[in-house]
Amino acid sequence: MIALTHLPSPTMEHGLRTFVAPSPIDHQKARLQHQAYCELLRQCGAAVRVLEVNLPQPDCAFIEDTAVVLDEVAVLASMGDLARRGETGGVETVLREYRNVHRVDLPATLEGGDVLRIGRTLLVGLSSRTDMAGVDALKEIVQPYGYQVRAVTVRGCLHLKTACTAIGDGRLLVNTAWINPADLADFQIVPVPLSEPWGANVLPLGGKLCLPAAHRATAEMVEKLAGDVVTVDVSELAKAEAGVTCLSLLIE
């Protein structure tokens, strides 16, 4: 497993905010938390590659949004906000070392944070950053490889994975206030604790489930349900609307 990550930009404080209020970000603290996150990925068995190709871009640390990486192909995103469209070129160059790359082109929009893979099914969030044309474009690219694509309506949060991630055995950890449960038929829904609405973002890696350290109630619940849980402090990065999935692109 290879994990592509990106150093946080010195200008991260000036990045986009959609569902969180702007607040000051300590860049040095963000860098240290990013280092700890990369070390956690290594402890879970990933070979971590840290990129610096987009440092002038405030949101460059959120590399997951730039692409969808599958076993057979990588799909370069069509970013939903103009301010982030400069990130994809540098990431594409690196991805071509590992996969053939297809593109989703404007005016369709699709961001990797809206794509959750469960086996051969891709759940794709219809969000403020991904539209139905983006879903259809992704479907056209991946169907020849045997993937099913299903749209899921997202409300009240940035991406699908903000509100829904997989914890194994067909179970999805979900904030049901931000997703219509009817869109998740055929899956067992595990609601996040009401006290932790941002707790649904979980990264499965190396047989472990990685969660932000701030979500203690969620971590305790998930550990009882699904086994080995590890946590990392990403509190400074969370001020920029980050979770544990958006900070890496995983390549198996």
PDB file of C-alpha atoms in Angstrom:
ATOM      1  CA  MET A   1       0.000   0.000   0.000  1.00  0.00           C
ATOM      2  CA  ILE A   2       1.295   3.442  -0.998  1.00  0.00           C
ATOM      3  CA  ALA A   3      -0.123   6.557   0.632  1.00  0.00           C
ATOM      4  CA  LEU A   4       0.348   9.836  -1.210  1.00  0.00           C
ATOM      5  CA  THR A   5       0.166  12.801   1.135  1.00  0.00           C
ATOM      6  CA  HIS A   6       0.929  16.479   0.719  1.00  0.00           C
ATOM      7  CA  LEU A   7       2.626  18.917   3.072  1.00  0.00           C
ATOM      8  CA  PRO A   8       0.242  21.544   4.463  1.00  0.00           C
ATOM      9  CA  SER A   9       0.567  24.884   2.745  1.00  0.00           C
ATOM     10  CA  PRO A  10       1.903  27.888   4.675  1.00  0.00           C
ATOM     11  CA  THR A  11      -1.264  29.623   3.423  1.00  0.00           C
ATOM     12  CA  MET A  12      -3.666  26.952   4.742  1.00  0.00           C
ATOM     13  CA  GLU A  13      -5.392  29.532   6.943  1.00  0.00           C
ATOM     14  CA  HIS A  14      -6.650  31.234   3.764  1.00  0.00           C
ATOM     15  CA  GLY A  15      -8.188  28.110   2.238  1.00  0.00           C
ATOM     16  CA  LEU A  16     -11.823  27.407   1.514  1.00  0.00           C
ATOM     17  CA  ARG A  17     -14.381  26.987   4.304  1.00  0.00           C
ATOM     18  CA  THR A  18     -17.874  25.742   3.523  1.00  0.00           C
ATOM     19  CA  PHE A  19     -19.426  24.330   6.697  1.00  0.00           C
ATOM     20  CA  VAL A  20     -16.993  25.558   9.363  1.00  0.00           C
ATOM     21  CA  ALA A  21     -16.286  29.114  10.464  1.00  0.00           C
ATOM     22  CA  PRO A  22     -12.877  30.614   9.655  1.00  0.00           C
ATOM     23  CA  SER A  23     -10.401  30.476  12.536  1.00  0.00           C
ATOM     24  CA  PRO A  24      -6.636  31.030  12.854  1.00  0.00           C
ATOM     25  CA  ILE A  25      -4.442  28.035  11.982  1.00  0.00           C
ATOM     26  CA  ASP A  26      -1.027  27.498  13.533  1.00  0.00           C
ATOM     27  CA  HIS A  27       0.975  26.320  10.528  1.00  0.00           C
ATOM     28  CA  GLN A  28       3.746  24.743  12.580  1.00  0.00           C
ATOM     29  CA  LYS A  29       1.217  22.788  14.630  1.00  0.00           C
ATOM     30  CA  ALA A  30      -0.552  21.722  11.443  1.00  0.00           C
ATOM     31  CA  ARG A  31       2.767  20.467  10.026  1.00  0.00           C
ATOM     32  CA  LEU A  32       3.484  18.476  13.205  1.00  0.00           C
ATOM     33  CA  GLN A  33       0.012  16.937  13.148  1.00  0.00           C
ATOM     34  CA  HIS A  34       0.489  16.059   9.494  1.00  0.00           C
ATOM     35  CA  GLN A  35       3.786  14.350  10.372  1.00  0.00           C
ATOM     36  CA  ALA A  36       2.012  12.358  13.087  1.00  0.00           C
ATOM     37  CA  TYR A  37      -0.691  11.407  10.588  1.00  0.00           C
ATOM     38  CA  CYS A  38       1.953  10.161   8.124  1.00  0.00           C
ATOM     39  CA  GLU A  39       3.590   8.148  10.900  1.00  0.00           C
ATOM     40  CA  LEU A  40       0.228   6.560  11.708  1.00  0.00           C
ATOM     41  CA  LEU A  41      -0.128   5.532   8.059  1.00  0.00           C
ATOM     42  CA  ARG A  42       3.307   3.915   8.248  1.00  0.00           C
ATOM     43  CA  GLN A  43       2.367   2.073  11.431  1.00  0.00           C
ATOM     44  CA  CYS A  44      -0.660   0.709   9.559  1.00  0.00           C
ATOM     45  CA  GLY A  45       1.604  -0.679   6.836  1.00  0.00           C
ATOM     46  CA  ALA A  46       1.604   2.069   4.202  1.00  0.00           C
ATOM     47  CA  ALA A  47       4.658   3.361   2.374  1.00  0.00           C
ATOM     48  CA  VAL A  48       4.143   7.112   2.661  1.00  0.00           C
ATOM     49  CA  ARG A  49       5.188   9.523  -0.063  1.00  0.00           C
ATOM     50  CA  VAL A  50       4.931  13.191   0.926  1.00  0.00           C
ATOM     51  CA  LEU A  51       4.425  15.596  -1.974  1.00  0.00           C
ATOM     52  CA  GLU A  52       5.265  19.298  -2.138  1.00  0.00           C
ATOM     53  CA  VAL A  53       4.038  20.047  -5.672  1.00  0.00           C
ATOM     54  CA  ASN A  54       1.145  22.322  -4.666  1.00  0.00           C
ATOM     55  CA  LEU A  55       2.489  24.268  -1.670  1.00  0.00           C
ATOM     56  CA  PRO A  56       1.189  27.645  -2.968  1.00  0.00           C
ATOM     57  CA  GLN A  57      -2.353  26.173  -2.909  1.00  0.00           C
ATOM     58  CA  PRO A  58      -3.969  26.693   0.548  1.00  0.00           C
ATOM     59  CA  ASP A  59      -5.928  23.420   0.485  1.00  0.00           C
ATOM     60  CA  CYS A  60      -3.208  21.229  -1.018  1.00  0.00           C
ATOM     61  CA  ALA A  61      -2.964  18.946   2.055  1.00  0.00           C
ATOM     62  CA  PHE A  62      -6.405  17.570   1.218  1.00  0.00           C
ATOM     63  CA  ILE A  63      -5.022  15.457  -1.580  1.00  0.00           C
ATOM     64  CA  GLU A  64      -7.830  12.875  -1.582  1.00  0.00           C
ATOM     65  CA  ASP A  65     -10.089  15.365  -3.348  1.00  0.00           C
ATOM     66  CA  THR A  66      -7.882  15.461  -6.451  1.00  0.00           C
ATOM     67  CA  ALA A  67      -8.488  11.900  -7.678  1.00  0.00           C
ATOM     68  CA  VAL A  68     -10.196   8.542  -7.278  1.00  0.00           C
ATOM     69  CA  VAL A  69      -7.705   5.667  -7.298  1.00  0.00           C
ATOM     70  CA  LEU A  70      -8.968   2.162  -8.109  1.00  0.00           C
ATOM     71  CA  ASP A  71      -7.129  -1.103  -8.714  1.00  0.00           C
ATOM     72  CA  GLU A  72      -7.188  -0.698 -12.471  1.00  0.00           C
ATOM     73  CA  VAL A  73      -7.238   3.047 -13.083  1.00  0.00           C
ATOM     74  CA  ALA A  74      -7.024   6.499 -11.509  1.00  0.00           C
ATOM     75  CA  VAL A  75      -9.657   9.124 -12.246  1.00  0.00           C
ATOM     76  CA  LEU A  76      -8.484  12.720 -12.025  1.00  0.00           C
ATOM     77  CA  ALA A  77     -11.083  14.917 -10.355  1.00  0.00           C
ATOM     78  CA  SER A  78     -12.760  17.980 -11.768  1.00  0.00           C
ATOM     79  CA  MET A  79     -12.683  20.196  -8.699  1.00  0.00           C
ATOM     80  CA  GLY A  80     -15.939  21.811  -7.681  1.00  0.00           C
ATOM     81  CA  ASP A  81     -14.408  25.142  -6.670  1.00  0.00           C
ATOM     82  CA  LEU A  82     -12.278  27.238  -9.011  1.00  0.00           C
ATOM     83  CA  ALA A  83      -9.771  27.940  -6.235  1.00  0.00           C
ATOM     84  CA  ARG A  84      -8.706  24.277  -6.106  1.00  0.00           C
ATOM     85  CA  ARG A  85      -8.420  23.474  -9.798  1.00  0.00           C
ATOM     86  CA  GLY A  86      -4.707  24.213  -9.853  1.00  0.00           C
ATOM     87  CA  GLU A  87      -4.004  21.211  -7.601  1.00  0.00           C
ATOM     88  CA  THR A  88      -4.776  18.400 -10.021  1.00  0.00           C
ATOM     89  CA  GLY A  89      -1.929  18.840 -12.522  1.00  0.00           C
ATOM     90  CA  GLY A  90       0.895  18.107 -10.095  1.00  0.00           C
ATOM     91  CA  VAL A  91      -0.946  15.178  -8.575  1.00  0.00           C
ATOM     92  CA  GLU A  92      -1.683  13.736 -12.024  1.00  0.00           C
ATOM     93  CA  THR A  93       2.034  13.633 -12.818  1.00  0.00           C
ATOM     94  CA  VAL A  94       2.658  11.514  -9.729  1.00  0.00           C
ATOM     95  CA  LEU A  95      -0.376   9.277 -10.256  1.00  0.00           C
ATOM     96  CA  ARG A  96       0.840   8.364 -13.750  1.00  0.00           C
ATOM     97  CA  GLU A  97       3.735   6.546 -12.083  1.00  0.00           C
ATOM     98  CA  TYR A  98       1.223   4.064 -10.674  1.00  0.00           C
ATOM     99  CA  ARG A  99      -1.905   4.022 -12.855  1.00  0.00           C
ATOM    100  CA  ASN A 100      -3.349   4.930 -16.213  1.00  0.00           C
ATOM    101  CA  VAL A 101      -5.201   8.182 -15.608  1.00  0.00           C
ATOM    102  CA  HIS A 102      -8.594   9.228 -16.944  1.00  0.00           C
ATOM    103  CA  ARG A 103     -10.106  12.664 -16.424  1.00  0.00           C
ATOM    104  CA  VAL A 104     -13.479  14.039 -15.470  1.00  0.00           C
ATOM    105  CA  ASP A 105     -13.755  17.250 -17.459  1.00  0.00           C
ATOM    106  CA  LEU A 106     -15.613  20.478 -16.789  1.00  0.00           C
ATOM    107  CA  PRO A 107     -18.393  21.474 -16.703  1.00  0.00           C
ATOM    108  CA  ALA A 108     -18.919  18.207 -14.785  1.00  0.00           C
ATOM    109  CA  THR A 109     -17.552  18.369 -11.233  1.00  0.00           C
ATOM    110  CA  LEU A 110     -16.333  15.507  -9.063  1.00  0.00           C
ATOM    111  CA  GLU A 111     -14.094  15.456  -5.981  1.00  0.00           C
ATOM    112  CA  GLY A 112     -12.467  12.374  -4.488  1.00  0.00           C
ATOM    113  CA  GLY A 113     -13.825  13.124  -1.026  1.00  0.00           C
ATOM    114  CA  ASP A 114     -17.275  12.364  -2.423  1.00  0.00           C
ATOM    115  CA  VAL A 115     -16.359   8.838  -3.574  1.00  0.00           C
ATOM    116  CA  LEU A 116     -16.546   5.917  -1.159  1.00  0.00           C
ATOM    117  CA  ARG A 117     -15.497   2.531  -2.501  1.00  0.00           C
ATOM    118  CA  ILE A 118     -17.041  -0.593  -0.993  1.00  0.00           C
ATOM    119  CA  GLY A 119     -15.913  -3.616  -2.977  1.00  0.00           C
ATOM    120  CA  ARG A 120     -17.017  -3.050  -6.567  1.00  0.00           C
ATOM    121  CA  THR A 121     -19.527  -0.351  -5.607  1.00  0.00           C
ATOM    122  CA  LEU A 122     -18.710   3.352  -5.632  1.00  0.00           C
ATOM    123  CA  LEU A 123     -21.020   5.538  -3.570  1.00  0.00           C
ATOM    124  CA  VAL A 124     -20.743   9.090  -4.904  1.00  0.00           C
ATOM    125  CA  GLY A 125     -21.987  12.090  -2.984  1.00  0.00           C
ATOM    126  CA  LEU A 126     -24.040  14.745  -4.677  1.00  0.00           C
ATOM    127  CA  SER A 127     -22.639  17.666  -2.732  1.00  0.00           C
ATOM    128  CA  SER A 128     -21.604  21.285  -3.086  1.00  0.00           C
ATOM    129  CA  ARG A 129     -18.486  20.001  -4.910  1.00  0.00           C
ATOM    130  CA  THR A 130     -19.792  17.049  -6.979  1.00  0.00           C
ATOM    131  CA  ASP A 131     -22.728  17.168  -9.387  1.00  0.00           C
ATOM    132  CA  MET A 132     -24.739  14.579 -11.308  1.00  0.00           C
ATOM    133  CA  ALA A 133     -22.707  15.188 -14.449  1.00  0.00           C
ATOM    134  CA  GLY A 134     -19.613  14.245 -12.426  1.00  0.00           C
ATOM    135  CA  VAL A 135     -21.314  11.068 -11.224  1.00  0.00           C
ATOM    136  CA  ASP A 136     -22.221  10.156 -14.791  1.00  0.00           C
ATOM    137  CA  ALA A 137     -18.700  10.888 -16.046  1.00  0.00           C
ATOM    138  CA  LEU A 138     -17.198   8.665 -13.353  1.00  0.00           C
ATOM    139  CA  LYS A 139     -19.676   5.919 -14.198  1.00  0.00           C
ATOM    140  CA  GLU A 140     -18.679   6.002 -17.863  1.00  0.00           C
ATOM    141  CA  ILE A 141     -15.008   5.600 -16.925  1.00  0.00           C
ATOM    142  CA  VAL A 142     -15.313   2.832 -14.317  1.00  0.00           C
ATOM    143  CA  GLN A 143     -18.181   0.659 -15.558  1.00  0.00           C
ATOM    144  CA  PRO A 144     -15.931  -1.164 -18.087  1.00  0.00           C
ATOM    145  CA  TYR A 145     -13.878  -2.313 -15.089  1.00  0.00           C
ATOM    146  CA  GLY A 146     -16.928  -3.804 -13.382  1.00  0.00           C
ATOM    147  CA  TYR A 147     -17.791  -1.052 -10.887  1.00  0.00           C
ATOM    148  CA  GLN A 148     -21.307  -0.031  -9.959  1.00  0.00           C
ATOM    149  CA  VAL A 149     -21.832   3.685  -9.255  1.00  0.00           C
ATOM    150  CA  ARG A 150     -24.595   4.919  -6.946  1.00  0.00           C
ATOM    151  CA  ALA A 151     -25.401   8.556  -6.169  1.00  0.00           C
ATOM    152  CA  VAL A 152     -26.004   9.630  -2.567  1.00  0.00           C
ATOM    153  CA  THR A 153     -27.460  13.003  -1.633  1.00  0.00           C
ATOM    154  CA  VAL A 154     -25.288  14.961   0.816  1.00  0.00           C
ATOM    155  CA  ARG A 155     -26.537  17.926   2.804  1.00  0.00           C
ATOM    156  CA  GLY A 156     -25.029  20.024   5.566  1.00  0.00           C
ATOM    157  CA  CYS A 157     -21.413  18.921   5.101  1.00  0.00           C
ATOM    158  CA  LEU A 158     -18.651  19.209   2.533  1.00  0.00           C
ATOM    159  CA  HIS A 159     -18.247  15.677   1.116  1.00  0.00           C
ATOM    160  CA  LEU A 160     -19.823  12.251   1.321  1.00  0.00           C
ATOM    161  CA  LYS A 161     -16.922  10.951   3.413  1.00  0.00           C
ATOM    162  CA  THR A 162     -17.510  13.705   5.946  1.00  0.00           C
ATOM    163  CA  ALA A 163     -20.776  11.971   6.749  1.00  0.00           C
ATOM    164  CA  CYS A 164     -20.274   8.345   5.718  1.00  0.00           C
ATOM    165  CA  THR A 165     -17.399   5.850   5.695  1.00  0.00           C
ATOM    166  CA  ALA A 166     -17.132   2.070   5.837  1.00  0.00           C
ATOM    167  CA  ILE A 167     -16.159   0.143   8.970  1.00  0.00           C
ATOM    168  CA  GLY A 168     -16.326  -3.357   7.462  1.00  0.00           C
ATOM    169  CA  ASP A 169     -18.803  -6.188   6.893  1.00  0.00           C
ATOM    170  CA  GLY A 170     -21.174  -3.968   4.931  1.00  0.00           C
ATOM    171  CA  ARG A 171     -21.516  -1.481   7.773  1.00  0.00           C
ATOM    172  CA  LEU A 172     -21.382   2.260   7.216  1.00  0.00           C
ATOM    173  CA  LEU A 173     -20.659   4.785   9.940  1.00  0.00           C
ATOM    174  CA  VAL A 174     -23.078   7.608   9.148  1.00  0.00           C
ATOM    175  CA  ASN A 175     -24.262  10.991  10.339  1.00  0.00           C
ATOM    176  CA  THR A 176     -27.883  10.546   9.268  1.00  0.00           C
ATOM    177  CA  ALA A 177     -28.552  14.284   9.545  1.00  0.00           C
ATOM    178  CA  TRP A 178     -26.258  14.839   6.570  1.00  0.00           C
ATOM    179  CA  ILE A 179     -27.262  11.900   4.340  1.00  0.00           C
ATOM    180  CA  ASN A 180     -30.589  10.385   3.384  1.00  0.00           C
ATOM    181  CA  PRO A 181     -30.471   6.808   4.769  1.00  0.00           C
ATOM    182  CA  ALA A 182     -32.731   5.692   1.905  1.00  0.00           C
ATOM    183  CA  ASP A 183     -29.781   6.259  -0.447  1.00  0.00           C
ATOM    184  CA  LEU A 184     -27.798   3.655   1.499  1.00  0.00           C
ATOM    185  CA  ALA A 185     -30.058   0.675   0.961  1.00  0.00           C
ATOM    186  CA  ASP A 186     -28.311  -2.724   1.227  1.00  0.00           C
ATOM    187  CA  PHE A 187     -25.917  -1.437   3.887  1.00  0.00           C
ATOM    188  CA  GLN A 188     -26.125  -1.627   7.659  1.00  0.00           C
ATOM    189  CA  ILE A 189     -26.065   1.916   9.018  1.00  0.00           C
ATOM    190  CA  VAL A 190     -24.280   2.672  12.287  1.00  0.00           C
ATOM    191  CA  PRO A 191     -25.165   6.219  13.447  1.00  0.00           C
ATOM    192  CA  VAL A 192     -22.445   8.351  14.988  1.00  0.00           C
ATOM    193  CA  PRO A 193     -22.954   9.598  18.551  1.00  0.00           C
ATOM    194  CA  LEU A 194     -25.057  12.771  18.583  1.00  0.00           C
ATOM    195  CA  SER A 195     -22.271  14.507  20.510  1.00  0.00           C
ATOM    196  CA  GLU A 196     -19.824  13.962  17.632  1.00  0.00           C
ATOM    197  CA  PRO A 197     -21.488  14.909  14.331  1.00  0.00           C
ATOM    198  CA  TRP A 198     -18.087  14.993  12.566  1.00  0.00           C
ATOM    199  CA  GLY A 199     -17.204  11.495  13.776  1.00  0.00           C
ATOM    200  CA  ALA A 200     -18.271   9.535  10.683  1.00  0.00           C
ATOM    201  CA  ASN A 201     -14.977  10.092   8.857  1.00  0.00           C
ATOM    202  CA  VAL A 202     -12.926   6.917   9.449  1.00  0.00           C
ATOM    203  CA  LEU A 203      -9.968   5.573   7.455  1.00  0.00           C
ATOM    204  CA  PRO A 204      -9.636   1.758   7.216  1.00  0.00           C
ATOM    205  CA  LEU A 205      -6.003   0.789   6.706  1.00  0.00           C
ATOM    206  CA  GLY A 206      -3.936  -2.300   7.422  1.00  0.00           C
ATOM    207  CA  GLY A 207      -6.693  -4.016   9.372  1.00  0.00           C
ATOM    208  CA  LYS A 208      -7.143  -0.982  11.607  1.00  0.00           C
ATOM    209  CA  LEU A 209      -9.631   1.869  11.679  1.00  0.00           C
ATOM    210  CA  CYS A 210      -8.056   5.319  11.976  1.00  0.00           C
ATOM    211  CA  LEU A 211     -10.042   8.119  13.629  1.00  0.00           C
ATOM    212  CA  PRO A 212      -9.373  11.657  14.829  1.00  0.00           C
ATOM    213  CA  ALA A 213      -8.405  11.685  18.501  1.00  0.00           C
ATOM    214  CA  ALA A 214     -11.077  14.303  19.198  1.00  0.00           C
ATOM    215  CA  HIS A 215     -13.867  11.795  18.502  1.00  0.00           C
ATOM    216  CA  ARG A 216     -13.500   9.699  21.638  1.00  0.00           C
ATOM    217  CA  ALA A 217     -17.097   8.494  21.878  1.00  0.00           C
ATOM    218  CA  THR A 218     -17.060   7.417  18.236  1.00  0.00           C
ATOM    219  CA  ALA A 219     -13.723   5.642  18.676  1.00  0.00           C
ATOM    220  CA  GLU A 220     -15.017   3.689  21.677  1.00  0.00           C
ATOM    221  CA  MET A 221     -18.182   2.697  19.816  1.00  0.00           C
ATOM    222  CA  VAL A 222     -16.328   1.665  16.660  1.00  0.00           C
ATOM    223  CA  GLU A 223     -13.799  -0.372  18.632  1.00  0.00           C
ATOM    224  CA  LYS A 224     -16.589  -2.386  20.225  1.00  0.00           C
ATOM    225  CA  LEU A 225     -18.225  -2.962  16.846  1.00  0.00           C
ATOM    226  CA  ALA A 226     -15.330  -3.438  14.471  1.00  0.00           C
ATOM    227  CA  GLY A 227     -12.080  -4.081  16.303  1.00  0.00           C
ATOM    228  CA  ASP A 228      -8.714  -2.363  16.249  1.00  0.00           C
ATOM    229  CA  VAL A 229      -8.975   1.436  16.416  1.00  0.00           C
ATOM    230  CA  VAL A 230      -6.089   3.910  16.300  1.00  0.00           C
ATOM    231  CA  THR A 231      -6.377   7.672  16.669  1.00  0.00           C
ATOM    232  CA  VAL A 232      -4.383  10.735  15.671  1.00  0.00           C
ATOM    233  CA  ASP A 233      -4.709  14.399  16.593  1.00  0.00           C
ATOM    234  CA  VAL A 234      -5.739  16.400  13.515  1.00  0.00           C
ATOM    235  CA  SER A 235      -7.429  19.224  15.419  1.00  0.00           C
ATOM    236  CA  GLU A 236      -5.478  22.023  13.734  1.00  0.00           C
ATOM    237  CA  LEU A 237      -6.104  20.543  10.289  1.00  0.00           C
ATOM    238  CA  ALA A 238      -9.793  20.142  11.159  1.00  0.00           C
ATOM    239  CA  LYS A 239     -10.041  23.936  11.339  1.00  0.00           C
ATOM    240  CA  ALA A 240      -9.669  23.765   7.548  1.00  0.00           C
ATOM    241  CA  GLU A 241     -12.465  21.152   7.319  1.00  0.00           C
ATOM    242  CA  ALA A 242     -10.102  18.155   7.267  1.00  0.00           C
ATOM    243  CA  GLY A 243     -10.746  14.574   8.292  1.00  0.00           C
ATOM    244  CA  VAL A 244      -8.537  11.496   8.299  1.00  0.00           C
ATOM    245  CA  THR A 245      -9.455  10.324   4.790  1.00  0.00           C
ATOM    246  CA  CYS A 246      -8.873  13.589   2.930  1.00  0.00           C
ATOM    247  CA  LEU A 247      -5.187  13.801   3.881  1.00  0.00           C
ATOM    248  CA  SER A 248      -4.088  10.849   1.727  1.00  0.00           C
ATOM    249  CA  LEU A 249      -4.591   9.097  -1.581  1.00  0.00           C
ATOM    250  CA  LEU A 250      -4.200   5.334  -1.110  1.00  0.00           C
ATOM    251  CA  ILE A 251      -2.788   3.167  -3.897  1.00  0.00           C
ATOM    252  CA  GLU A 252      -2.935  -0.600  -3.426  1.00  0.00           C
TER     253      GLU A 252
END
